[in-house]
Tab-separated table of C-alpha atoms in Angstrom:
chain	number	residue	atom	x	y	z
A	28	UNK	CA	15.347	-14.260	5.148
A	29	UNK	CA	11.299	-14.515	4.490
A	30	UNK	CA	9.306	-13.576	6.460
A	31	UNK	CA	5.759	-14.090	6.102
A	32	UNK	CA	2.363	-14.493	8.219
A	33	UNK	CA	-1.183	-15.250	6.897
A	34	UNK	CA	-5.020	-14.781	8.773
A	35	UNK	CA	-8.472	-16.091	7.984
A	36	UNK	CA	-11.145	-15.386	10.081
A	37	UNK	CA	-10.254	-17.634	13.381
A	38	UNK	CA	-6.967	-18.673	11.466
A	39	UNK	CA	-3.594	-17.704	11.818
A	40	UNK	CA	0.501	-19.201	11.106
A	41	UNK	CA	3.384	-17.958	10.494
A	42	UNK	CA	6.360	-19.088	8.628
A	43	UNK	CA	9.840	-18.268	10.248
A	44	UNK	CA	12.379	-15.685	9.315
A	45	UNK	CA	13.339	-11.753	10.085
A	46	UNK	CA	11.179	-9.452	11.928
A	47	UNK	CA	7.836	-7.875	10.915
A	48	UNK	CA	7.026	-4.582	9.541
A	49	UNK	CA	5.297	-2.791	11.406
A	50	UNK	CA	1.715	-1.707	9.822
A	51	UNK	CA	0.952	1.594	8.270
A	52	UNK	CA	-0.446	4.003	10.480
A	53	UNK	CA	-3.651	5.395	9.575
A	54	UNK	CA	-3.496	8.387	7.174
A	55	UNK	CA	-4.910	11.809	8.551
A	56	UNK	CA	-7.459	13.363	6.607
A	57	UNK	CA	-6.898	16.054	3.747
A	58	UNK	CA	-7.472	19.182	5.457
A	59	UNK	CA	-10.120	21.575	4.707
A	60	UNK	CA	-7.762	24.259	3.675
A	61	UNK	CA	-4.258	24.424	3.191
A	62	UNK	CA	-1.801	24.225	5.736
A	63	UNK	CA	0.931	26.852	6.174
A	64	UNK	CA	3.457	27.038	9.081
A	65	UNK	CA	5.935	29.230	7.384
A	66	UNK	CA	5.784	31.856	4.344
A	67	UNK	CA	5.934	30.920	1.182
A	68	UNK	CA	9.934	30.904	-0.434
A	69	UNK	CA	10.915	29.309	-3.254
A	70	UNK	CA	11.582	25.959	-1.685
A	71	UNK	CA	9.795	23.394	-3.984
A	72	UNK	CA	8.887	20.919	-1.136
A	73	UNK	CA	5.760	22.912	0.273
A	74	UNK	CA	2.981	20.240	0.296
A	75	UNK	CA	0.354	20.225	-2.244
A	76	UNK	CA	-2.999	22.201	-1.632
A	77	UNK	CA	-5.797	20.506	-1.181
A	78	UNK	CA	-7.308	20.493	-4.879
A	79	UNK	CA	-4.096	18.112	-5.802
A	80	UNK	CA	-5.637	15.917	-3.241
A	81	UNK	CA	-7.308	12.850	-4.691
A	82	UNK	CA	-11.134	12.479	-3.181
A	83	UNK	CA	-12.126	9.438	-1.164
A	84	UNK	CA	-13.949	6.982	-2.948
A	85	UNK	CA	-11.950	8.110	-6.609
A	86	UNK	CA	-11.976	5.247	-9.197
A	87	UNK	CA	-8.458	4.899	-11.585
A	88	UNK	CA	-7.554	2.682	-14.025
A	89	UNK	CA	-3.796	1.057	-13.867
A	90	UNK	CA	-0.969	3.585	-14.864
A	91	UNK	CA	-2.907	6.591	-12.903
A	92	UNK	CA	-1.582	8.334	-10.047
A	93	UNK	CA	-3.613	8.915	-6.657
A	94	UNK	CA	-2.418	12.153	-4.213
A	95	UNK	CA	-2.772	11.034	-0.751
A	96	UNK	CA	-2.228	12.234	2.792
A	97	UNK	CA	-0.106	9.394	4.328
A	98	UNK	CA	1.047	8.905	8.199
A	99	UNK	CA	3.629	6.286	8.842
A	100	UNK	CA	3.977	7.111	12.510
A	101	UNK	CA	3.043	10.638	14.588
A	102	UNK	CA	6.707	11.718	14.074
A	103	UNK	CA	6.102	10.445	10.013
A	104	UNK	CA	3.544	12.221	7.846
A	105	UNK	CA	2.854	13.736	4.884
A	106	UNK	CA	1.604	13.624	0.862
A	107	UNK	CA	2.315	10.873	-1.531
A	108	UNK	CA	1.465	9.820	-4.728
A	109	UNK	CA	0.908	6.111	-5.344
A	110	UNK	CA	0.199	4.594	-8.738
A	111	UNK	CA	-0.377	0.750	-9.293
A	112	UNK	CA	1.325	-0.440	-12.408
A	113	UNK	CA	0.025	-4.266	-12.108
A	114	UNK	CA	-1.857	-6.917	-10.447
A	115	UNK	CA	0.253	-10.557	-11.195
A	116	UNK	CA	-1.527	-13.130	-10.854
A	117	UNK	CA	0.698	-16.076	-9.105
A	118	UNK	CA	0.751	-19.514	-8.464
A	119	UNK	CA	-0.685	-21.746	-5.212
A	120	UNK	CA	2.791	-22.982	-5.221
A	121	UNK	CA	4.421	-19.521	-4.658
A	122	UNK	CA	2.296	-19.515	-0.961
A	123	UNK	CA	4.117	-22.554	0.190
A	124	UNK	CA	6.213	-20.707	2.983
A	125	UNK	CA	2.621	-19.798	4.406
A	126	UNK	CA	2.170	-23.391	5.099
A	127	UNK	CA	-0.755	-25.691	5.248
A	128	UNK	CA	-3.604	-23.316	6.130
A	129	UNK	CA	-2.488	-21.544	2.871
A	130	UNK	CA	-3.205	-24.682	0.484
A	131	UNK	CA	-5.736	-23.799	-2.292
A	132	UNK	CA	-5.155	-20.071	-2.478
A	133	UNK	CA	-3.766	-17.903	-5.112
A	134	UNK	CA	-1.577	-15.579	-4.811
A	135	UNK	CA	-1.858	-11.715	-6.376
A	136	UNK	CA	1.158	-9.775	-6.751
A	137	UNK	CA	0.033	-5.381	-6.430
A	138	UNK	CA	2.433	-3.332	-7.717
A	139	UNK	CA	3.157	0.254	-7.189
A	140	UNK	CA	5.313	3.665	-7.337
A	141	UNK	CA	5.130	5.341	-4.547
A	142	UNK	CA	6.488	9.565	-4.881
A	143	UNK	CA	7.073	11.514	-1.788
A	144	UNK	CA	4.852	14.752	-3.067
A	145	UNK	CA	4.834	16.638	0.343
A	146	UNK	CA	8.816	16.768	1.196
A	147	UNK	CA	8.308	15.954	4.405
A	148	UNK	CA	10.620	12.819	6.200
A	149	UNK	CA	9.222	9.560	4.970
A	150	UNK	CA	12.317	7.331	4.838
A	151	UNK	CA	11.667	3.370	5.909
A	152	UNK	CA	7.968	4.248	5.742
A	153	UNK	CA	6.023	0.982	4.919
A	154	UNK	CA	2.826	1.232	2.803
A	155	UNK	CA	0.256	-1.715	1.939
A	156	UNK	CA	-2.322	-1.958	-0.900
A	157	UNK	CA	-5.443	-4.289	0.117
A	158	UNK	CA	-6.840	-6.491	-2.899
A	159	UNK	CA	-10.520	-6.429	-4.308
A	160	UNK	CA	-11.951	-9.434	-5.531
A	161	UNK	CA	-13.959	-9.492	-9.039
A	162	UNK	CA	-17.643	-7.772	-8.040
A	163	UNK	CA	-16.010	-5.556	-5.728
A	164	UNK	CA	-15.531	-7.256	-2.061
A	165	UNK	CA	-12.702	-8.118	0.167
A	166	UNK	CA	-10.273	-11.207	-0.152
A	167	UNK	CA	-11.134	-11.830	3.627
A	168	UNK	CA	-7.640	-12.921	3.974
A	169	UNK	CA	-4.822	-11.416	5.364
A	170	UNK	CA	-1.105	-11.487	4.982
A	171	UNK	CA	2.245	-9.761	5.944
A	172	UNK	CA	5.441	-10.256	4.128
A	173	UNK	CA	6.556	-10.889	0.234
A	174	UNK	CA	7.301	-13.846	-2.213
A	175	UNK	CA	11.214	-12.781	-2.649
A	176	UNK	CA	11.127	-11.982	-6.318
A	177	UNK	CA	7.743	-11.657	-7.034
A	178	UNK	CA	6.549	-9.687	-4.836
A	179	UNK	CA	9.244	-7.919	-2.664
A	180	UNK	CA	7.126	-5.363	0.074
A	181	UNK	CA	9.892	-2.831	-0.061
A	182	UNK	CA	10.247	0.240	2.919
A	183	UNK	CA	11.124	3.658	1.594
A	184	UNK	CA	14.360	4.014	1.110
A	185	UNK	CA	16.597	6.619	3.389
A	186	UNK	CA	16.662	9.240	0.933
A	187	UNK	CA	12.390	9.466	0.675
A	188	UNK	CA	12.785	12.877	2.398
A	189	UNK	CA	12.569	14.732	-0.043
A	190	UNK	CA	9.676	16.454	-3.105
A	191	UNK	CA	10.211	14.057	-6.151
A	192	UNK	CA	11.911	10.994	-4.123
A	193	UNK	CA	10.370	7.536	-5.292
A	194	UNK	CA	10.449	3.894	-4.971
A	195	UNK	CA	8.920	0.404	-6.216
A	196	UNK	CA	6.654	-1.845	-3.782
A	197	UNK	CA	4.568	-5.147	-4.155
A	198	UNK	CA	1.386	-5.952	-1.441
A	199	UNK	CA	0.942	-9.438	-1.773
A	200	UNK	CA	-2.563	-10.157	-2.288
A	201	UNK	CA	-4.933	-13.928	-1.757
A	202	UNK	CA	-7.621	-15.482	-2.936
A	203	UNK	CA	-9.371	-19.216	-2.731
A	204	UNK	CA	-12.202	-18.177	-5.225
A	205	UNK	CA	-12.737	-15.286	-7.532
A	206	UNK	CA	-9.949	-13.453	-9.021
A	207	UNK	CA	-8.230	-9.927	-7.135
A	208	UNK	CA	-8.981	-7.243	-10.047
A	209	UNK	CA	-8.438	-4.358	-7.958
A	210	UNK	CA	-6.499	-2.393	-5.135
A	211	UNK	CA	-7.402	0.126	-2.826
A	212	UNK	CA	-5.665	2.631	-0.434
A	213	UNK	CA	-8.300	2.867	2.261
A	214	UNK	CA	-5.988	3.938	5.666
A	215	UNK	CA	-7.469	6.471	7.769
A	216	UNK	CA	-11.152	7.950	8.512
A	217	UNK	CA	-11.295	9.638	5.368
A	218	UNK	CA	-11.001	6.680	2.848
A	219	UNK	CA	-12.168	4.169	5.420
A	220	UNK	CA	-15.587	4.631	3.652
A	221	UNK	CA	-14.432	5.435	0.664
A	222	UNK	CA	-11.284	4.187	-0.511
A	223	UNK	CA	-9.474	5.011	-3.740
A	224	UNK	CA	-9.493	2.245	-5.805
A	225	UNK	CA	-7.387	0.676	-9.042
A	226	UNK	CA	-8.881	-1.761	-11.338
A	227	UNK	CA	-7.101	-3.328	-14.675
């Protein structure tokens, strides 16, 4: 089933089907030095140091890969990499199960890879991309759920546990006006202020 739910500023609907995802917690920040808790062995999945961290407020291109500290829940945290392969620009007519309020918007279709770098317990983790309009500000709207088919918000699957796991994920993106021609990552204090962003 769809499941779907859209906000504007004093707006809101809904459009029936299975039950939410919960958001994505905000990320911790990258810490000042590295983190050890045991001695080093030759166990691959030790996280990353903090050079193979990607800096707040980073600019990449399409294709290129951001490191990121990432926190699900308190029990879920860790490193991941995230790189956006596309933004899709849809149709008005693929927002239909967002009903009327959602009339005269355009739908944009983010598309990532998302790499468990850290080895740390990730599975049904649930990560969102927000869209940038063309000059650089918000969309202003927001939605939860996916366009079966077009843009499918996946979980991570069971197995994202461990160094080298990966998956594919959409974050469906809106706009009435000017185009979305970016994505960011901006969860947590760190890249609240300065997020990392994508542009084509």
């Amino acid at each position: 089933m769809f499941a779907a739910a859209l906000a504007t500023i004093g707006l809101g609907l809904s459009a029936c089907g299975s039950e939410q995802k919960p958001p994505a917690a905000p990320a911790p920040p990258a810490p000042s030095t590295p983190a050890a808790s045991a001695p080093a062995s030759d166990n691959a999945e030790a996280a990353p140091v903090e050079g193979d961290i990607t800096a707040p407020g980073t600019k990449l291109k399409l294709g290129e890969r951001a490191v990121l500290p990432f926190e699900y829940t308190k029990q879920k945290k860790g490193t991941i990499a995230i790189t956006v392969t596309a933004i899709e620009k849809g149709s008005e007519s693929d927002m239909a199960a967002f009903g009327e309020k959602a009339k005269g918007m355009t739908p944009y279709f983010i598309k990532m890879k998302v790499e468990n770098v850290g080895g740390t317990d990730l599975a049904h983790a649930s990560l969102k991309l927000n869209g940038v309009l063309e000059g650089g500000s918000g969309t202003g709207v927001v939605l939860i759920g996916d366009i079966p088919g077009k843009c499918d918000n996946e979980t991570a699957p069971a197995k994202f546990t461990t160094t080298g796991a990966s998956y594919e994920t959409c974050s469906l993106s809106a706009s009435k006006d000017k185009p979305v021609t970016a994505a960011e990552f901006d969860e947590g204090d760190t890249y609240q202020d300065g997020p990392v962003v994508w542009t084509s």
